[in-house]
Short mmCIF file of C-alpha atoms in Angstrom, two decimals:
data_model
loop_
_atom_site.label_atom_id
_atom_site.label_comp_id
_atom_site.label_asym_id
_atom_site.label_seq_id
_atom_site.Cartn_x
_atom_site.Cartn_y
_atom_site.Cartn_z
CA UNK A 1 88.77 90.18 96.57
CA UNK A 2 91.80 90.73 98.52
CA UNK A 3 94.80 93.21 98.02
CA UNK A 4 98.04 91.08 99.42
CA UNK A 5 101.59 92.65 99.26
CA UNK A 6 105.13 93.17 100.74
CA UNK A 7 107.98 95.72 101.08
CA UNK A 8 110.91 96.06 98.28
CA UNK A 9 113.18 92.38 99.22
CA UNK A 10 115.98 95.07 98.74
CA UNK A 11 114.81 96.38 102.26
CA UNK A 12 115.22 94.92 105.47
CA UNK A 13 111.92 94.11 107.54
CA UNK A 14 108.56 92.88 106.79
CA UNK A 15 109.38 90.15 103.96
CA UNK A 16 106.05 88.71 105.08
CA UNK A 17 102.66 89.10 102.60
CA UNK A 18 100.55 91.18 104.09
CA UNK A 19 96.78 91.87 103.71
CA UNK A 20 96.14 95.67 102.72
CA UNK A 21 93.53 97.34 103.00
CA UNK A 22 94.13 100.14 100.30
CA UNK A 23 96.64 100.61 97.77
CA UNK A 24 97.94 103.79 95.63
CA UNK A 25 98.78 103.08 91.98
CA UNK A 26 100.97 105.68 90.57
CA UNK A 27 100.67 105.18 86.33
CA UNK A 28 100.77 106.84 83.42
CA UNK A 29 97.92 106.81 81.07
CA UNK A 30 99.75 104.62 78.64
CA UNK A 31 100.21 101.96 81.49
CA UNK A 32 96.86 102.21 82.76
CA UNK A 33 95.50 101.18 79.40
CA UNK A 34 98.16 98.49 79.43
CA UNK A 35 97.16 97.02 82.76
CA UNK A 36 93.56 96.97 81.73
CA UNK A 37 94.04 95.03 78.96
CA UNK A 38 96.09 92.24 80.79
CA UNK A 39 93.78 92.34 83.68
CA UNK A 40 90.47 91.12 80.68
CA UNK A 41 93.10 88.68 79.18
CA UNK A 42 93.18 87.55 82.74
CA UNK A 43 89.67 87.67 83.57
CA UNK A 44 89.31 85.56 80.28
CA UNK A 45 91.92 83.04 80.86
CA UNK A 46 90.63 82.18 84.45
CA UNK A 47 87.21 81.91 83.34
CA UNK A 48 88.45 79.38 80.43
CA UNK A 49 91.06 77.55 83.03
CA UNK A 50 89.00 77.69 85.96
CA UNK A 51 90.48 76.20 89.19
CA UNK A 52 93.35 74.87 87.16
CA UNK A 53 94.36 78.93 86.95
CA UNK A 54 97.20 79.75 89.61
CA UNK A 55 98.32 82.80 89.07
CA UNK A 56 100.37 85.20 86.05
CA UNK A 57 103.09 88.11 86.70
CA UNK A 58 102.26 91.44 84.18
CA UNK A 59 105.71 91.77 83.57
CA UNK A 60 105.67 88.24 82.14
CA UNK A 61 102.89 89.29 79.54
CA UNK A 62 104.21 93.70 79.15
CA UNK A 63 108.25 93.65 78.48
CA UNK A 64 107.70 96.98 79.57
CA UNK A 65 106.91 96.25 83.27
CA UNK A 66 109.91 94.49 83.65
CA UNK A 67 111.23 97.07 85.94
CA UNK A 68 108.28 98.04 88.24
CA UNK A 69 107.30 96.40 91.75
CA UNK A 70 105.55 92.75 90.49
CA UNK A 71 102.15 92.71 90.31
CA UNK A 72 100.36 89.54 90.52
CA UNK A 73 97.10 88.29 89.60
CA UNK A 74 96.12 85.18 91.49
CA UNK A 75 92.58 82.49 90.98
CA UNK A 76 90.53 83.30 94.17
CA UNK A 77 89.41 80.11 96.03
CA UNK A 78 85.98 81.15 95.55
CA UNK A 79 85.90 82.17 91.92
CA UNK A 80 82.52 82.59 90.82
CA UNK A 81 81.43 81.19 86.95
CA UNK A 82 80.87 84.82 85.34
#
């Protein structure tokens, strides 16, 4: 696994992706429970698409993430079969 991100676009410097080595999620219960159940649709879709997977946005599957910073679930180039 990997954690990749970036700074707002809306600020200058550091447009580049950058590997992280921790990140801090600041949620609400409500969206905690709604992240978890797009992460298994996820997990399910991969597993059923396999390497044709590329990637999915949350806010593309949860209206209500429309505003928050994107978060992006992408295949891994070694995705194992479970």
């Amino acid at each position: 696994m990997q954690l990749l991100g970036r700074r707002d676009e809306s600020k200058p410097i550091g447009l580049m992706t950058s590997e992280l080595a921790e990140i801090s999620l600041v949620a609400s219960p409500s969206e905690l429970r709604a992240m978890v159940v797009f992460l298994n649709s996820v997990a399910d879709e991969m597993k059923r698409m396999g390497t044709t997977y590329d990637h999915v946005h949350l806010s593309d599957r949860h209206e209500t993430f429309e505003e928050s910073p994107r978060f992006v679930v992408f295949r891994s180039a070694t995705q194992e079969a479970s």
